[in-house]
């Protein structure tokens, strides 16, 4: 009689979603420091990925290479089938489909919240001010800050400024959102309000890559957790596997330190 199949022996269903980001053989140096080493990565449309690991492991550099804020010496980054090292015009078009939110909010201090949100849609997308303002107010409302539209960044709390930065990125209607430690510059009581916005954004099906040490957020939102060490992805697992049975001693030590 044939033995019953174990759960472990059943192959997972193939993911039907198209590959949106394809990274192959990526290497990046800062002088003598080899910050990214032979990175191969595929991200499917609608995937939510959290990148974690110790400081200096290459997390932020990796996501910055996806929109060419950093240029790698070797390897390729393709977004929606376009190699970002190809023609400047094609690369610029694809980069306009990628929104990014930084650790420090990078809002223009001399512009109101609303004008911060209007700048890119009107200057890059060519939207009329009326249409851009309608879109901006919609996204400011979605992040719970529409009432602050005519204030300046200096009049807002850190959490409010970060929510403006998220709304500003969404006003370009990107296909991909990149977050580089979006809560690390915030006071602890402001972290929850920003994470709540990210959770709601994840529920919309947005393709998201987020560098963060907020492991509760990773458990709740991520489909995959990438753990980087020494410029390499040494674990790439669903959150239930990463948090339940990390494969490497280095990831086990990291989680023990960060969760206690």
Short mmCIF file of C-alpha atoms in Angstrom, two decimals:
data_model
loop_
_atom_site.label_atom_id
_atom_site.label_comp_id
_atom_site.label_asym_id
_atom_site.label_seq_id
_atom_site.Cartn_x
_atom_site.Cartn_y
_atom_site.Cartn_z
CA UNK A 1 0.00 0.00 0.00
CA UNK A 2 1.29 3.44 -0.91
CA UNK A 3 2.26 5.60 2.07
CA UNK A 4 0.23 8.82 2.45
CA UNK A 5 1.92 12.00 1.30
CA UNK A 6 3.18 14.30 4.00
CA UNK A 7 2.41 18.01 3.82
CA UNK A 8 6.10 18.71 3.31
CA UNK A 9 6.14 16.55 0.16
CA UNK A 10 3.29 18.42 -1.54
CA UNK A 11 4.72 21.01 -3.89
CA UNK A 12 3.17 24.49 -3.56
CA UNK A 13 1.03 25.77 -6.40
CA UNK A 14 3.04 27.89 -8.84
CA UNK A 15 2.44 31.61 -8.42
CA UNK A 16 0.53 32.82 -11.52
CA UNK A 17 1.44 36.49 -11.00
CA UNK A 18 3.88 37.93 -13.54
CA UNK A 19 7.41 38.81 -12.46
CA UNK A 20 7.56 42.59 -12.10
CA UNK A 21 11.14 42.99 -10.81
CA UNK A 22 13.99 40.71 -11.88
CA UNK A 23 17.46 41.18 -10.40
CA UNK A 24 20.37 39.03 -11.59
CA UNK A 25 24.00 38.96 -10.47
CA UNK A 26 23.85 42.34 -8.73
CA UNK A 27 27.11 43.56 -7.19
CA UNK A 28 27.68 46.95 -5.59
CA UNK A 29 30.76 48.45 -3.93
CA UNK A 30 31.34 51.55 -1.84
CA UNK A 31 35.08 51.84 -2.34
CA UNK A 32 36.59 48.69 -0.88
CA UNK A 33 33.31 47.73 0.85
CA UNK A 34 31.43 45.06 -1.14
CA UNK A 35 27.90 45.97 -0.06
CA UNK A 36 25.88 43.69 -2.40
CA UNK A 37 27.19 40.30 -3.51
CA UNK A 38 25.68 38.39 -6.44
CA UNK A 39 22.05 39.21 -5.62
CA UNK A 40 19.43 37.28 -7.58
CA UNK A 41 15.82 38.18 -6.82
CA UNK A 42 12.41 38.01 -8.45
CA UNK A 43 9.41 39.98 -7.22
CA UNK A 44 5.98 39.21 -8.60
CA UNK A 45 3.27 41.77 -9.18
CA UNK A 46 1.36 42.36 -5.95
CA UNK A 47 3.95 40.70 -3.70
CA UNK A 48 4.66 42.20 -0.30
CA UNK A 49 8.27 41.67 0.76
CA UNK A 50 10.02 42.73 3.96
CA UNK A 51 13.80 43.01 4.02
CA UNK A 52 15.52 42.71 7.38
CA UNK A 53 18.97 42.11 8.75
CA UNK A 54 21.73 43.89 10.68
CA UNK A 55 22.96 47.37 9.84
CA UNK A 56 25.31 47.37 6.86
CA UNK A 57 23.90 44.19 5.37
CA UNK A 58 22.82 45.93 2.13
CA UNK A 59 19.05 46.18 2.61
CA UNK A 60 18.65 49.85 1.78
CA UNK A 61 21.20 49.70 -1.03
CA UNK A 62 19.30 46.83 -2.63
CA UNK A 63 15.98 48.67 -2.82
CA UNK A 64 17.72 51.88 -3.91
CA UNK A 65 19.18 49.95 -6.86
CA UNK A 66 15.63 49.11 -7.98
CA UNK A 67 14.95 52.74 -8.90
CA UNK A 68 18.56 53.63 -9.79
CA UNK A 69 19.21 55.85 -6.81
CA UNK A 70 22.25 53.58 -6.59
CA UNK A 71 24.05 52.18 -9.64
CA UNK A 72 25.52 48.70 -9.32
CA UNK A 73 28.82 47.85 -10.99
CA UNK A 74 27.66 44.41 -12.11
CA UNK A 75 24.37 42.71 -12.78
CA UNK A 76 20.98 43.73 -14.13
CA UNK A 77 17.79 45.18 -12.69
CA UNK A 78 14.69 44.77 -14.84
CA UNK A 79 11.36 46.35 -13.95
CA UNK A 80 8.33 45.40 -16.05
CA UNK A 81 10.73 43.86 -18.57
CA UNK A 82 12.84 47.01 -18.98
CA UNK A 83 16.52 46.93 -18.06
CA UNK A 84 17.08 50.10 -16.02
CA UNK A 85 20.57 50.43 -17.51
CA UNK A 86 19.07 50.68 -21.00
CA UNK A 87 17.96 53.86 -22.71
CA UNK A 88 17.63 56.87 -20.43
CA UNK A 89 14.11 57.59 -21.66
CA UNK A 90 12.84 54.07 -20.95
CA UNK A 91 14.52 54.05 -17.53
CA UNK A 92 12.97 57.42 -16.64
CA UNK A 93 9.54 56.18 -17.64
CA UNK A 94 9.85 53.05 -15.52
CA UNK A 95 11.24 54.98 -12.56
CA UNK A 96 8.11 57.14 -12.60
CA UNK A 97 6.19 53.92 -11.87
CA UNK A 98 8.17 53.38 -8.65
CA UNK A 99 7.29 55.28 -5.49
CA UNK A 100 9.77 55.54 -2.62
CA UNK A 101 9.41 56.61 0.98
CA UNK A 102 12.58 57.30 2.94
CA UNK A 103 13.57 57.15 6.59
CA UNK A 104 13.65 60.95 6.66
CA UNK A 105 10.58 62.38 5.04
CA UNK A 106 12.27 64.54 2.37
CA UNK A 107 9.32 66.91 2.07
CA UNK A 108 9.96 70.34 0.60
CA UNK A 109 9.85 72.62 3.68
CA UNK A 110 8.84 75.75 1.75
CA UNK A 111 5.79 74.05 0.21
CA UNK A 112 2.47 73.16 1.82
CA UNK A 113 1.42 69.54 2.27
CA UNK A 114 -0.88 69.85 -0.73
CA UNK A 115 1.77 71.44 -2.96
CA UNK A 116 4.26 68.72 -2.00
CA UNK A 117 1.73 66.21 -3.34
CA UNK A 118 0.95 68.20 -6.50
CA UNK A 119 4.49 68.74 -7.73
CA UNK A 120 5.29 65.39 -9.36
CA UNK A 121 1.84 64.65 -10.89
CA UNK A 122 1.75 68.06 -12.57
CA UNK A 123 5.41 68.27 -13.64
CA UNK A 124 6.05 64.59 -14.52
CA UNK A 125 2.61 63.17 -15.35
CA UNK A 126 1.31 66.39 -16.88
CA UNK A 127 -1.90 66.44 -14.85
CA UNK A 128 -3.82 69.67 -14.59
CA UNK A 129 -3.71 71.28 -11.17
CA UNK A 130 -7.41 70.53 -10.71
CA UNK A 131 -7.03 66.81 -11.46
CA UNK A 132 -3.81 66.56 -9.43
CA UNK A 133 -5.43 68.29 -6.45
CA UNK A 134 -8.40 65.92 -6.58
CA UNK A 135 -6.01 62.97 -6.56
CA UNK A 136 -3.86 64.48 -3.80
CA UNK A 137 -6.81 65.12 -1.52
CA UNK A 138 -8.00 61.56 -2.06
CA UNK A 139 -4.66 60.09 -0.98
CA UNK A 140 -4.23 62.54 1.90
CA UNK A 141 -7.65 61.40 3.07
CA UNK A 142 -6.64 57.74 2.75
CA UNK A 143 -3.65 58.33 5.04
CA UNK A 144 -5.83 60.31 7.47
CA UNK A 145 -4.28 63.72 7.01
CA UNK A 146 -6.44 65.62 4.48
CA UNK A 147 -7.28 68.24 7.12
CA UNK A 148 -3.59 69.24 7.21
CA UNK A 149 -3.37 69.93 3.46
CA UNK A 150 -2.56 73.64 3.78
CA UNK A 151 -0.02 73.31 6.59
CA UNK A 152 3.75 73.23 6.10
CA UNK A 153 5.89 70.21 7.07
CA UNK A 154 7.36 72.05 10.08
CA UNK A 155 3.84 72.33 11.52
CA UNK A 156 3.34 68.55 11.53
CA UNK A 157 4.51 65.74 13.77
CA UNK A 158 6.99 63.19 12.44
CA UNK A 159 4.25 60.61 11.98
CA UNK A 160 2.12 63.10 10.06
CA UNK A 161 5.07 64.05 7.85
CA UNK A 162 5.72 60.42 7.01
CA UNK A 163 2.06 59.93 6.10
CA UNK A 164 2.33 62.95 3.79
CA UNK A 165 5.41 61.36 2.20
CA UNK A 166 3.42 58.16 1.57
CA UNK A 167 0.51 60.12 0.09
CA UNK A 168 2.92 62.09 -2.10
CA UNK A 169 4.38 58.88 -3.52
CA UNK A 170 0.92 57.41 -4.12
CA UNK A 171 -0.14 60.52 -6.07
CA UNK A 172 2.01 59.24 -8.95
CA UNK A 173 -0.08 56.02 -8.97
CA UNK A 174 3.03 53.82 -8.89
CA UNK A 175 3.05 50.10 -9.64
CA UNK A 176 5.72 49.52 -6.97
CA UNK A 177 6.28 51.10 -3.56
CA UNK A 178 9.66 50.98 -1.85
CA UNK A 179 9.99 51.84 1.84
CA UNK A 180 13.40 52.41 3.42
CA UNK A 181 12.94 52.07 7.20
CA UNK A 182 9.89 54.36 7.16
CA UNK A 183 9.41 54.31 10.94
CA UNK A 184 12.98 54.37 12.25
CA UNK A 185 13.14 58.18 12.57
CA UNK A 186 9.84 58.37 14.47
CA UNK A 187 9.10 58.57 18.16
CA UNK A 188 7.68 55.24 19.39
CA UNK A 189 4.14 56.60 19.79
CA UNK A 190 4.12 57.71 16.12
CA UNK A 191 5.23 54.35 14.70
CA UNK A 192 1.80 52.73 14.97
CA UNK A 193 0.05 55.39 12.90
CA UNK A 194 2.48 54.96 10.00
CA UNK A 195 2.40 51.15 10.19
CA UNK A 196 -1.41 51.30 10.09
CA UNK A 197 -1.19 53.20 6.79
CA UNK A 198 1.24 50.59 5.38
CA UNK A 199 -1.07 47.73 6.41
CA UNK A 200 -3.99 49.39 4.60
CA UNK A 201 -1.81 49.95 1.55
CA UNK A 202 -0.80 46.28 1.53
CA UNK A 203 -4.49 45.35 1.49
CA UNK A 204 -4.89 47.15 -1.87
CA UNK A 205 -2.61 44.67 -3.66
CA UNK A 206 0.25 47.12 -4.16
CA UNK A 207 3.67 45.59 -4.91
CA UNK A 208 5.70 46.55 -1.84
CA UNK A 209 9.28 46.12 -0.67
CA UNK A 210 9.90 47.42 2.83
CA UNK A 211 13.15 47.61 4.78
CA UNK A 212 12.15 47.55 8.44
CA UNK A 213 12.94 46.22 11.90
CA UNK A 214 9.24 46.17 12.79
CA UNK A 215 8.83 42.42 13.01
CA UNK A 216 5.16 42.59 14.00
CA UNK A 217 4.50 44.40 10.73
CA UNK A 218 6.49 41.77 8.85
CA UNK A 219 4.42 38.96 10.39
CA UNK A 220 1.18 40.72 9.54
CA UNK A 221 1.85 41.98 6.03
CA UNK A 222 4.75 40.18 4.33
CA UNK A 223 4.35 37.31 1.91
CA UNK A 224 8.12 36.84 1.96
CA UNK A 225 10.81 37.88 4.39
CA UNK A 226 14.32 38.37 3.03
CA UNK A 227 17.12 38.26 5.58
CA UNK A 228 20.36 39.86 4.42
CA UNK A 229 23.81 39.37 5.90
CA UNK A 230 27.10 40.57 4.42
CA UNK A 231 25.45 41.79 1.23
CA UNK A 232 23.74 38.49 0.46
CA UNK A 233 20.18 37.21 0.83
CA UNK A 234 20.75 34.25 3.13
CA UNK A 235 17.07 33.53 3.84
CA UNK A 236 14.00 34.02 1.66
CA UNK A 237 10.96 32.53 3.34
CA UNK A 238 7.30 33.05 4.12
CA UNK A 239 6.94 34.81 7.50
CA UNK A 240 5.58 31.72 9.26
CA UNK A 241 8.76 29.85 8.30
CA UNK A 242 11.16 32.72 8.97
CA UNK A 243 9.77 33.47 12.42
CA UNK A 244 8.98 29.86 13.30
CA UNK A 245 11.96 27.94 11.94
CA UNK A 246 14.68 30.22 10.54
CA UNK A 247 17.15 28.16 8.54
CA UNK A 248 20.40 29.85 9.53
CA UNK A 249 22.06 30.40 12.88
CA UNK A 250 22.59 34.04 11.92
CA UNK A 251 18.87 34.64 11.40
CA UNK A 252 18.09 32.81 14.64
CA UNK A 253 20.49 35.09 16.53
CA UNK A 254 19.06 38.20 14.86
CA UNK A 255 15.49 37.28 15.78
CA UNK A 256 16.45 36.39 19.34
CA UNK A 257 18.04 39.81 19.74
CA UNK A 258 15.31 41.85 18.07
CA UNK A 259 12.30 40.04 19.56
CA UNK A 260 13.50 40.17 23.16
#
